[in-house]
PDB file of C-alpha atoms and ligand atoms in Angstrom:
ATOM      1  CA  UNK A   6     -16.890  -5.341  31.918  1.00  0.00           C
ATOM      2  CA  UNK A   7     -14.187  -7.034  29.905  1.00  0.00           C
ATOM      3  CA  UNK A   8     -11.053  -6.441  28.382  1.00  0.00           C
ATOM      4  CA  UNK A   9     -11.088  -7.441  24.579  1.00  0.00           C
ATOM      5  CA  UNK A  10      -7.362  -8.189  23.024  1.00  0.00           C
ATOM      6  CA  UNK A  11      -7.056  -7.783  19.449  1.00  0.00           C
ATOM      7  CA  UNK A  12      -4.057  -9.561  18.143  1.00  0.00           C
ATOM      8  CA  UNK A  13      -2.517  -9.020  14.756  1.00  0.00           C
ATOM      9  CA  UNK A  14      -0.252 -11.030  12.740  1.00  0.00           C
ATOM     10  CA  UNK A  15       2.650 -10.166   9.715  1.00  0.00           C
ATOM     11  CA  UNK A  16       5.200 -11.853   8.184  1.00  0.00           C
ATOM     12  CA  UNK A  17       8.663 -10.412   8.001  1.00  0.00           C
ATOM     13  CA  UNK A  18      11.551 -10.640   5.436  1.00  0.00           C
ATOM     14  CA  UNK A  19      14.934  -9.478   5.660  1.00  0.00           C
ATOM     15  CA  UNK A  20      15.142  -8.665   2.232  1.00  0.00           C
ATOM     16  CA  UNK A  21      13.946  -8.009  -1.126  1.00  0.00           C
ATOM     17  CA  UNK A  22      15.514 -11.637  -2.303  1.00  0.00           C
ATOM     18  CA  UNK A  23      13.581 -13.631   0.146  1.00  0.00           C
ATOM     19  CA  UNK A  24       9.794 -12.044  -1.426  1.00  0.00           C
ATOM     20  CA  UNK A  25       8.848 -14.150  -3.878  1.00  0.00           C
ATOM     21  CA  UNK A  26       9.926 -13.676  -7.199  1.00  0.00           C
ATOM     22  CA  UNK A  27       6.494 -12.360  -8.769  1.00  0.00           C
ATOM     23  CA  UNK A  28       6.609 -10.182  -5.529  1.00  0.00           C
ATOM     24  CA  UNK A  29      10.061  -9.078  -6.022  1.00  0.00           C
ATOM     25  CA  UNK A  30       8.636  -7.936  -9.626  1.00  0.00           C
ATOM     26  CA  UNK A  31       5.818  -5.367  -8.218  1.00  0.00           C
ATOM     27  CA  UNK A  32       8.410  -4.195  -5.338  1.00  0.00           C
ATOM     28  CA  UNK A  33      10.420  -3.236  -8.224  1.00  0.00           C
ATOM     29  CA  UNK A  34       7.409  -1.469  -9.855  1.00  0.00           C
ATOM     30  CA  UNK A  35       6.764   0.050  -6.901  1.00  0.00           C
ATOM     31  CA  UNK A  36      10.155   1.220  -6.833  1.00  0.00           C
ATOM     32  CA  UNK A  37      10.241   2.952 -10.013  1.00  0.00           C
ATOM     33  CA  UNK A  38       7.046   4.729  -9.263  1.00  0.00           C
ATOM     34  CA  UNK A  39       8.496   6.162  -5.780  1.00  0.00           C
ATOM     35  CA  UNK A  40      11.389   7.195  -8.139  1.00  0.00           C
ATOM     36  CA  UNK A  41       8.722   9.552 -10.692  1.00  0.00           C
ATOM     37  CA  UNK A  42       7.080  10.613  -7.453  1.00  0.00           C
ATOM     38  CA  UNK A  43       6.047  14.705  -7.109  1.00  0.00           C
ATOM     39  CA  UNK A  44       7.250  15.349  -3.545  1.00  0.00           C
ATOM     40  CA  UNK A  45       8.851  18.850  -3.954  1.00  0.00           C
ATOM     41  CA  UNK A  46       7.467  19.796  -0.448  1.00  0.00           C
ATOM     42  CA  UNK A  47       8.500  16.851   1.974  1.00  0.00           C
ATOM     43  CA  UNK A  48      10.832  15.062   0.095  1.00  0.00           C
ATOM     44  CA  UNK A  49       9.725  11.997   0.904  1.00  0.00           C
ATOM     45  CA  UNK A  50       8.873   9.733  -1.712  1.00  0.00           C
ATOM     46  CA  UNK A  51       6.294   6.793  -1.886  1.00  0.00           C
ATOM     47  CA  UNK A  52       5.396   4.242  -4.722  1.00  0.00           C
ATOM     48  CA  UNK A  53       3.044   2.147  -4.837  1.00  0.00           C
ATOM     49  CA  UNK A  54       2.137  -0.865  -7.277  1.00  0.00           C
ATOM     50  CA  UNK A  55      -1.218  -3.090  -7.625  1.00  0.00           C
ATOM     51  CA  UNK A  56      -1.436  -6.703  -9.348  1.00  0.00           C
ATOM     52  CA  UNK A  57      -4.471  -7.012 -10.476  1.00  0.00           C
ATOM     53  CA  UNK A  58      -6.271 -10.606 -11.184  1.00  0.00           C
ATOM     54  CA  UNK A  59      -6.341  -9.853 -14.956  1.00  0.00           C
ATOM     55  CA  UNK A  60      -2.073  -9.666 -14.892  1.00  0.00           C
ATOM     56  CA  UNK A  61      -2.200  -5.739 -15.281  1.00  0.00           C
ATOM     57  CA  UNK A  62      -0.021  -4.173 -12.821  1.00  0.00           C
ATOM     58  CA  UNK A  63      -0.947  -0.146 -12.241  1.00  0.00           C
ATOM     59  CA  UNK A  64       1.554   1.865 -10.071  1.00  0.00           C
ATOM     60  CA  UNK A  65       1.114   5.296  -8.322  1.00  0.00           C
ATOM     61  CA  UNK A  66       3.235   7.727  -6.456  1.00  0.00           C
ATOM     62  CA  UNK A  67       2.226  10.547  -4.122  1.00  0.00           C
ATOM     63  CA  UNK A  68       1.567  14.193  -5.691  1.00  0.00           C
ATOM     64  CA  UNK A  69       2.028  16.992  -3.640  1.00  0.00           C
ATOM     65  CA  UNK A  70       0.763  20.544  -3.560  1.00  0.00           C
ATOM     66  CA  UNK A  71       1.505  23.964  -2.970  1.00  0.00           C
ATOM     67  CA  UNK A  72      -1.463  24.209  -1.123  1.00  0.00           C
ATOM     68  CA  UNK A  73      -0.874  20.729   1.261  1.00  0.00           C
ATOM     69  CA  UNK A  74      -3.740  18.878   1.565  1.00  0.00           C
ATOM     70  CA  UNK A  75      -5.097  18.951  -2.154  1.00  0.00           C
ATOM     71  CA  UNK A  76      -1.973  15.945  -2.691  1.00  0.00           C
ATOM     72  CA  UNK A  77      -2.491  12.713  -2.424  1.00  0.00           C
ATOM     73  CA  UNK A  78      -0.629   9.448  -1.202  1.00  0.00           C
ATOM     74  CA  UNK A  79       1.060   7.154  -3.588  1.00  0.00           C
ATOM     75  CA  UNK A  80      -1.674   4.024  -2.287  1.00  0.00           C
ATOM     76  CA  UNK A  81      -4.952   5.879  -3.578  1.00  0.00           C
ATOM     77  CA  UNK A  82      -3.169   7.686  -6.642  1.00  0.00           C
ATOM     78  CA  UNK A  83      -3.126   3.682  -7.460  1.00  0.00           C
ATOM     79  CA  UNK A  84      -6.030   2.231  -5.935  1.00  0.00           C
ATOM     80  CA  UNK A  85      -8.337   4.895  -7.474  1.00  0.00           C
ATOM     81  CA  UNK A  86      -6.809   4.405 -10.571  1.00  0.00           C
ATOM     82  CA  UNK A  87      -7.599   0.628 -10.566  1.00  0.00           C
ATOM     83  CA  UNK A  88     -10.793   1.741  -9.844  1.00  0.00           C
ATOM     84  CA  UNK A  89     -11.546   3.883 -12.520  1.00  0.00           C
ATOM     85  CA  UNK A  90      -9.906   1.984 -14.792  1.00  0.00           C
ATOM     86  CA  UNK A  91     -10.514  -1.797 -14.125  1.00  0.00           C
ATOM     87  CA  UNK A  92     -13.739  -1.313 -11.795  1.00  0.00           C
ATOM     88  CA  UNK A  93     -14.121  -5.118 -11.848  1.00  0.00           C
ATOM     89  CA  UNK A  94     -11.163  -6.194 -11.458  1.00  0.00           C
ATOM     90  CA  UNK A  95      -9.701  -7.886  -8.573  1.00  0.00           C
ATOM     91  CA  UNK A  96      -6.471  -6.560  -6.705  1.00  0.00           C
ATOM     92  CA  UNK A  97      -4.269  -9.326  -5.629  1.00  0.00           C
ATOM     93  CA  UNK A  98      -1.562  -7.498  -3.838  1.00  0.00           C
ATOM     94  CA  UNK A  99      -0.353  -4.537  -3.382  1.00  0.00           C
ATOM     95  CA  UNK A 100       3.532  -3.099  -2.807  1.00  0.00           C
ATOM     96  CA  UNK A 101       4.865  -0.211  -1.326  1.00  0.00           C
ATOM     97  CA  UNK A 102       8.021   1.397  -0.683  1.00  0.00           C
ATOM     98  CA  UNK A 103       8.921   5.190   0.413  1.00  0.00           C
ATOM     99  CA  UNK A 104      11.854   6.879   1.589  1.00  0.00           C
ATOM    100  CA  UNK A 105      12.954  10.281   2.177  1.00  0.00           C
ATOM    101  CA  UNK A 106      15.564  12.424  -0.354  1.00  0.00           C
ATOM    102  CA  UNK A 107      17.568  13.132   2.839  1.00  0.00           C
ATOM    103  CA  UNK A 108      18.514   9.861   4.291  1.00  0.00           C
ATOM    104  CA  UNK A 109      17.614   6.059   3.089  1.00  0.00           C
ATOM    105  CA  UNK A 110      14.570   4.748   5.665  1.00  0.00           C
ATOM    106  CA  UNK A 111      15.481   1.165   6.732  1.00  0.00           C
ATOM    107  CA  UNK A 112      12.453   0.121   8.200  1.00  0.00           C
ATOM    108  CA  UNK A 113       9.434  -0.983   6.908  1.00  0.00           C
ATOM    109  CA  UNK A 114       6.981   2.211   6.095  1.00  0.00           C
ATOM    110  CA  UNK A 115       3.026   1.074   6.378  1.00  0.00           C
ATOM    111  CA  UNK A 116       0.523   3.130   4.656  1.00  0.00           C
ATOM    112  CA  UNK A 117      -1.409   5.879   6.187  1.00  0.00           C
ATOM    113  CA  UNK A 118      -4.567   5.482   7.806  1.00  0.00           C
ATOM    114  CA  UNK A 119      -6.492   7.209   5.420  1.00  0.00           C
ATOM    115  CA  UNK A 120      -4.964   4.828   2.669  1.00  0.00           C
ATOM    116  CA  UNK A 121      -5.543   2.012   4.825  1.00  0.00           C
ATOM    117  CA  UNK A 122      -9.463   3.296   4.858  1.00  0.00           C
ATOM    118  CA  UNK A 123      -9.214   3.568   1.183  1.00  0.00           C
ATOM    119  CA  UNK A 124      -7.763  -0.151   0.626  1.00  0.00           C
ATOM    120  CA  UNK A 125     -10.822  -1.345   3.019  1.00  0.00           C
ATOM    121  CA  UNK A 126     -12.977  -0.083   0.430  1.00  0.00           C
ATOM    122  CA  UNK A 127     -11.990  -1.862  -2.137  1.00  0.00           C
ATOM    123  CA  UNK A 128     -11.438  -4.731  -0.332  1.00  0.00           C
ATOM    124  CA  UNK A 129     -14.814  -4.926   0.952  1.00  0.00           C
ATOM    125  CA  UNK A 130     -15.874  -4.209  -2.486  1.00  0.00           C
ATOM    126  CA  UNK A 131     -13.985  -7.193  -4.098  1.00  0.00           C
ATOM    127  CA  UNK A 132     -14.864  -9.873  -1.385  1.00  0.00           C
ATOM    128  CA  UNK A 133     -11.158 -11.331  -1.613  1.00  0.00           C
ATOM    129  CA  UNK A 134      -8.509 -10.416   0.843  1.00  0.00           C
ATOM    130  CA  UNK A 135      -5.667  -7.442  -0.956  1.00  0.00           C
ATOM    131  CA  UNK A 136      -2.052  -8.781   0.394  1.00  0.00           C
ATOM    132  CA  UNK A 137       0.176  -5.596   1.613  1.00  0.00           C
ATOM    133  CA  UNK A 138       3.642  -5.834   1.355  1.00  0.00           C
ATOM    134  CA  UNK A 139       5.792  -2.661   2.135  1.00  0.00           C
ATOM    135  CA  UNK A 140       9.284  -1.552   3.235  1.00  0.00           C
ATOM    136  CA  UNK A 141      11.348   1.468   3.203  1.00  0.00           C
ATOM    137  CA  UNK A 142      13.754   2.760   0.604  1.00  0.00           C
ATOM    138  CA  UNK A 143      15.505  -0.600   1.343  1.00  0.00           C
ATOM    139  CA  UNK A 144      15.819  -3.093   3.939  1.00  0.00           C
ATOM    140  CA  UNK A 145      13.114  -5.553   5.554  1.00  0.00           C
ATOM    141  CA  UNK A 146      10.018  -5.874   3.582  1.00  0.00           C
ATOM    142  CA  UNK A 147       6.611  -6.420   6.097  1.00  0.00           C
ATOM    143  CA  UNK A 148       3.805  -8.568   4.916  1.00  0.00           C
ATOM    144  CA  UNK A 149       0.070  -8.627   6.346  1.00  0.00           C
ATOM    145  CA  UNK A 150      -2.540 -10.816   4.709  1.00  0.00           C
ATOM    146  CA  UNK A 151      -5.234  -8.531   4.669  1.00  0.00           C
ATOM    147  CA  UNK A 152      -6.338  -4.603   5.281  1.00  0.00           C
ATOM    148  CA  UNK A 153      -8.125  -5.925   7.965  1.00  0.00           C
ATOM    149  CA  UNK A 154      -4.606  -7.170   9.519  1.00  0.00           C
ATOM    150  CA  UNK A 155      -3.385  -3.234   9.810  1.00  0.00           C
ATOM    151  CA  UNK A 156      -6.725  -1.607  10.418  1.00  0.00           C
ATOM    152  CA  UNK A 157      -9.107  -3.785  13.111  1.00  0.00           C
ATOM    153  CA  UNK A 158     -12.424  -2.140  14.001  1.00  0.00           C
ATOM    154  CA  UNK A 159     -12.357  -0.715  10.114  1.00  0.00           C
ATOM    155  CA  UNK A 160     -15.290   1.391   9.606  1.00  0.00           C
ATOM    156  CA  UNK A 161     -17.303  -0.006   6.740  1.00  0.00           C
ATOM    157  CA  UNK A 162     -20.531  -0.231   4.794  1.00  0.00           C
ATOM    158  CA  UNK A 163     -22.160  -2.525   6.813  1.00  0.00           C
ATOM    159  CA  UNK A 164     -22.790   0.466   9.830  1.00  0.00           C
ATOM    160  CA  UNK A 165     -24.764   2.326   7.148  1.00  0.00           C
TER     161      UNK A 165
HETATM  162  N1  THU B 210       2.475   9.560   1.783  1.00  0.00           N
HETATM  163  C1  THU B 210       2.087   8.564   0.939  1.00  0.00           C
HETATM  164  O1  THU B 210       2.202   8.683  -0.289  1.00  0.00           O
HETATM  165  N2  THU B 210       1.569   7.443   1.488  1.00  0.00           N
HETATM  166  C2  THU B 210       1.390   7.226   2.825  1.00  0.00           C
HETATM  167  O2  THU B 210       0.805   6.228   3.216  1.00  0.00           O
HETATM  168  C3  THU B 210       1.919   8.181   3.785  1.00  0.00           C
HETATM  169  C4  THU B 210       2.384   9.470   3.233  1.00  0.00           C
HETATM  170  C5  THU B 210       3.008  10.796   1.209  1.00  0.00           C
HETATM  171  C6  THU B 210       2.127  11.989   1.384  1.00  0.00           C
HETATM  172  C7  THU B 210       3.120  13.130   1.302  1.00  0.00           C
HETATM  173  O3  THU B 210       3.317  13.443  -0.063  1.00  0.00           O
HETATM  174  C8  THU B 210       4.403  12.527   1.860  1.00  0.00           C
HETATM  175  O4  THU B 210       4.240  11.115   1.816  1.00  0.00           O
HETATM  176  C9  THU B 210       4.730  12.944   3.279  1.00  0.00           C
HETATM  177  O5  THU B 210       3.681  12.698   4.129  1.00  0.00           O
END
């Protein structure tokens, strides 16, 4: 028997000045997408915005529902579109940023695991590594390099 450490790493900026400037562009996007989001039921907002290889940039935002879990997150609202729409396309990065309409979130917010799961696939799918930068509804912005970087032990298609 053996313990097996797992070690992840991110990068951290302070603020939305020290991304890169074509970074700083799709936080923006992202921005104005978490501003048109539908989240009538837990106020909380998310946005999300893809660069994709090709120079198109396709944004998403979470839609709720009456009934809760027909909604979706802001992440696949955009993903899926990429996929649907650009299904050979690569995705370069992606940015997110979500905050509640009751109080401004400081800290970074990482997407769910079930968008995380949902990234993998396409990730997988492109053979290239999808960059994830995401933050709050201002403040620090958190970096990882990969999917793989927030979800280790991802389930793929390689088990089937
Ligand atoms: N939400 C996202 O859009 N992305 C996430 O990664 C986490 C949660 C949405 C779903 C729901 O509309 C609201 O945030 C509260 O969970």
């Amino acid at each position: 028997m053996k313990e097996i450490q797992i070690t992840t790493t991110l990068t951290c900026y302070d603020h939305i000045g020290e991304l890169p400037q074509h970074i700083q562009k799709l936080m923006e996007h992202a921005v104005n997408a978490r501003k048109k989001a539908y989240a009538p039921y837990s106020k909380f907002r998310v946005g999300a915005a893809l660069q994709l290889e090709n120079g198109v940039v396709i944004t998403g935002n979470n839609q709720e529902n009456a009934a809760y879990p027909s909604g979706l997150c802001a992440e696949r609202v955009a993903i899926f579109h990429a996929g649907a729409e650009y299904p050979n396309v690569k995705i370069q990065q992606i940015a997110i940023t979500a905050t509640s309409d009751n109080h401004i979130n400081k800290t970074p917010i990482p997407p769910c695991g079930s968008c995380r799961q949902s990234i993998a696939e396409y990730e997988m799918r492109q053979d290239e590594a999808i960059e994830i930068y995401f933050m709050g509804g201002e403040g620090k912005i958190m970096k990882s390099n990969s999917l793989k970087d927030l979800l280790p032990l991802v389930f793929d298609k390689t088990y089937l």
